[in-house]
XYZ file of C-alpha atoms in Angstrom:
194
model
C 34.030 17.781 -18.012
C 30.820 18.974 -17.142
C 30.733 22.908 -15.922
C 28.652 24.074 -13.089
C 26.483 25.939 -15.380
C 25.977 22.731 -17.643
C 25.355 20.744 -13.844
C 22.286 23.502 -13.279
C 20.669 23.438 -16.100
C 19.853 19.413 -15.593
C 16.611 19.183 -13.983
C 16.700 17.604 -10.759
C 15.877 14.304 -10.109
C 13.539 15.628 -7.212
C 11.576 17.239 -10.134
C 11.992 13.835 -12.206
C 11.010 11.604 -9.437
C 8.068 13.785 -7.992
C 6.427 13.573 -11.215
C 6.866 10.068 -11.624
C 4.923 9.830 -8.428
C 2.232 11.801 -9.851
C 1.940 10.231 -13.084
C 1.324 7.003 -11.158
C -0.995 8.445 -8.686
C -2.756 9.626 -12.034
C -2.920 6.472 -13.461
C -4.020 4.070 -10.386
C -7.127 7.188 -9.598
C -7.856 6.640 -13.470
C -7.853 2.806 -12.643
C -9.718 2.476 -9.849
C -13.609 2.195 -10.935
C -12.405 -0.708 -12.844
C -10.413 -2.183 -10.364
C -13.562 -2.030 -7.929
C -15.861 -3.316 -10.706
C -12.900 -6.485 -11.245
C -13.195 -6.933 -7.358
C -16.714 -6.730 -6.949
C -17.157 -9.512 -10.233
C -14.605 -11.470 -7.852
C -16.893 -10.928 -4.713
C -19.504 -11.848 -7.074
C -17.902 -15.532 -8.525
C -16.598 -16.094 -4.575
C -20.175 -15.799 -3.350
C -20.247 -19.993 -2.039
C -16.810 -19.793 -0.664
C -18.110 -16.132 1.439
C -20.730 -17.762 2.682
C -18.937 -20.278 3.813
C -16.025 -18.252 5.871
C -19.395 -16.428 7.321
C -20.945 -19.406 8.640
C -17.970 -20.774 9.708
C -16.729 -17.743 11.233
C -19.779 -18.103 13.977
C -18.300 -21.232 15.582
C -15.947 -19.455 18.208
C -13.068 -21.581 19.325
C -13.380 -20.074 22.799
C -17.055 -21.118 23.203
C -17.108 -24.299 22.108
C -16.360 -27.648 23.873
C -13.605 -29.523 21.479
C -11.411 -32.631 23.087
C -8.111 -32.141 24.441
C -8.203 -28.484 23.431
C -8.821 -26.513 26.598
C -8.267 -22.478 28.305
C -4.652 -23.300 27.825
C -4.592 -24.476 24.598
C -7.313 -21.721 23.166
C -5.221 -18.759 24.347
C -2.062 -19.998 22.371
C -4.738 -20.438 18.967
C -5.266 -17.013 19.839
C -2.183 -15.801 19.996
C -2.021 -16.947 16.375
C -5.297 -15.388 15.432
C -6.738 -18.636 14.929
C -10.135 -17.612 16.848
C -13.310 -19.291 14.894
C -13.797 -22.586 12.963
C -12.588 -20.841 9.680
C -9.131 -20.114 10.750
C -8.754 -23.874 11.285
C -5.671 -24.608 8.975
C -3.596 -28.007 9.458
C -0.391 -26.546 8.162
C -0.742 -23.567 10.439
C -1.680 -24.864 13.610
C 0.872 -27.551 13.566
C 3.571 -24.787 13.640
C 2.421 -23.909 17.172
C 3.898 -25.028 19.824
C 2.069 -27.837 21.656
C 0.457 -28.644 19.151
C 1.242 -32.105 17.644
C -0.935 -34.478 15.248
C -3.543 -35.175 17.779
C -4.671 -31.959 18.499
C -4.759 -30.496 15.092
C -6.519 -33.650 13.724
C -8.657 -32.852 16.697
C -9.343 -29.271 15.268
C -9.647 -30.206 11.847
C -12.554 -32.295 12.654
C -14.025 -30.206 14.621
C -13.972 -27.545 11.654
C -15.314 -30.148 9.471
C -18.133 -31.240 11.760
C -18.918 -27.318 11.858
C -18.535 -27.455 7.719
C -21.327 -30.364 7.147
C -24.050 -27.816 8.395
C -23.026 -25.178 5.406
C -25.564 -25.204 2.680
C -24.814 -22.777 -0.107
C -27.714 -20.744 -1.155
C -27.429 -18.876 -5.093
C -30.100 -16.783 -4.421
C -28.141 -14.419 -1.753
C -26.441 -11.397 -3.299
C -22.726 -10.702 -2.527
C -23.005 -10.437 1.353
C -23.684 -6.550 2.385
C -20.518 -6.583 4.764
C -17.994 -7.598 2.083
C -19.260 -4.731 -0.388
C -19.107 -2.423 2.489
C -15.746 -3.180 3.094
C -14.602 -2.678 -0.404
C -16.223 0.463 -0.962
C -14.184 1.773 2.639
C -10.887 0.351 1.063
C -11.728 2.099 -2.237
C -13.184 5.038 -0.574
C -9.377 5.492 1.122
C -7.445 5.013 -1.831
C -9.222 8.029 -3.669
C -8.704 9.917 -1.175
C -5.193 9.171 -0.692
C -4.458 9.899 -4.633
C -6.544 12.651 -4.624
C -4.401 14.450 -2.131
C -1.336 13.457 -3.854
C -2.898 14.743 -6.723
C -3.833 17.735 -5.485
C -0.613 18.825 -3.423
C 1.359 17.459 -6.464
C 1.498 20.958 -8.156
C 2.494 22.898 -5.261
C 5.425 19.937 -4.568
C 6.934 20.640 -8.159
C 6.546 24.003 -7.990
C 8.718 24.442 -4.604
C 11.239 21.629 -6.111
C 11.526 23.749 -9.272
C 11.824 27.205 -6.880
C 14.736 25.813 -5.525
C 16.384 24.241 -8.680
C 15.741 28.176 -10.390
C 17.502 29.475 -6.908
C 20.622 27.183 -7.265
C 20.440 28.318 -10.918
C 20.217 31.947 -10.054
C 23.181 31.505 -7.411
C 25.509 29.113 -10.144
C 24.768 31.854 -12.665
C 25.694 34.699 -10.294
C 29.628 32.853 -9.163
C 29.904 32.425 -12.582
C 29.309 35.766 -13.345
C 31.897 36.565 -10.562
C 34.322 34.335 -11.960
C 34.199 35.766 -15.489
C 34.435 39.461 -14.085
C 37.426 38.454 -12.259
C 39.345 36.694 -14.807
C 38.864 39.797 -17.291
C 40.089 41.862 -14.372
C 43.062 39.540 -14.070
C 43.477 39.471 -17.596
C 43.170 43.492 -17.860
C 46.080 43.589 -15.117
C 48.103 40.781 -16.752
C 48.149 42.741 -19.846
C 49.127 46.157 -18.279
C 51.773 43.874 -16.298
C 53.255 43.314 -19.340
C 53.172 46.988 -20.816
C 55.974 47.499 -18.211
C-alpha cells in the first residue's frame, strides 16, 4: 500500500501534462518554416486550379440572370454559402431543400458556361491574396506558441509550488503522526511499569 509520503513524492500529472503541452508547442514552432515552405510549394503546384476558383469566384449568384433560379431561390443558396459560380457543387445543392434535378442541372450549367471563359495563364505567380493569407495564418500560429512558450515556465513553476506545498504539508502530518505514536509508545511503556 502506497503511504502518503510515497503518494507526494510522485510528480503530478499537472506537471507531466503541462510539459507535454510544451514539448509540443516546441516542436510545431520548430516545424513551422517548413510547414509554410510545404504550403507555399502546394500554393505553388495549385496555381491553375487558384486561378480558376478566382475567376470563378467573380460570377455572383445574386447578380446574375440564371433560369428558374430567382430572389427566392438565391437567398436559400445563400443560406448554404453557396454565393458565386465556384461554390456550384451538384452533390451539395441537391441537399437543399427545393432544389430538385432541374434546378441544380440548371446551376451546374450555368457554372460551366462561366468555366469555358477560364484560360490558365503559367506565367502568373502564386496569386498575392493566397500568400497573404498564409503568412496571417502562420503569422497567428507563432504567436500563439510563442506565448505558450513563453508563459510555459511560469505554469510549471506554480504547478511545482503547489506540488512542494502539499509535500511540505504531507511531510509536516507525518511528522505529527510519528511524534505522537512515540508519545503513545513512551506512555504505553510507562503504562506497563505499573
Amino acid at each position: 500500500m502506497e503511504s502518503a509520503l510515497d503518494k507526494s513524492a510522485i510528480i503530478p500529472p499537472e506537471f507531466a501534462s503541462e510539459r507535454k503541452k510544451l514539448e509540443r508547442a516546441k516542436a510545431d514552432y520548430q516545424g513551422l518554416e517548413p510547414e509554410k515552405a510545404k504550403r507555399l510549394a502546394a500554393l505553388q503546384a495549385a496555381r491553375e486550379q487558384k486561378q480558376r476558383q478566382h475567376y470563378l469566384e467573380r460570377f455572383r449568384i445574386e447578380d446574375e440572370v440564371i433560369p428558374g433560379i430567382g430572389p427566392k431561390y438565391k437567398a436559400d443558396l445563400r443560406g448554404f454559402n453557396i454565393e458565386d459560380a465556384w461554390d456550384i457543387d451538384a452533390g451539395l445543392i441537391s441537399g437543399i431543400k427545393g432544389f430538385g434535378k432541374v434546378k441544380v442541372n440548371t446551376l451546374v450549367a450555368w457554372r460551366r458556361s462561366k468555366e469555358a471563359g477560364f484560360r490558365f495563364d503559367p506565367s502568373l505567380p502564386v496569386d498575392p491574396r493566397d500568400i497573404y493569407a498564409l503568412d496571417r495564418e502562420f503569422l497567428q500560429k507563432r504567436q500563439t506558441l510563442q506565448n505558450t512558450l513563453r508563459s510555459g515556465p511560469q505554469a510549471l513553476r506554480q504547478t511545482v509550488s503547489v506540488w512542494q506545498a502539499q509535500r511540505r504539508q504531507t511531510q509536516a502530518q507525518l511528522h505529527r503522526v510519528a511524534k505522537d505514536l512515540a508519545q503513545a509508545n513512551v506512555n504505553r511503556i510507562a503504562l506497563r511499569a505499573f
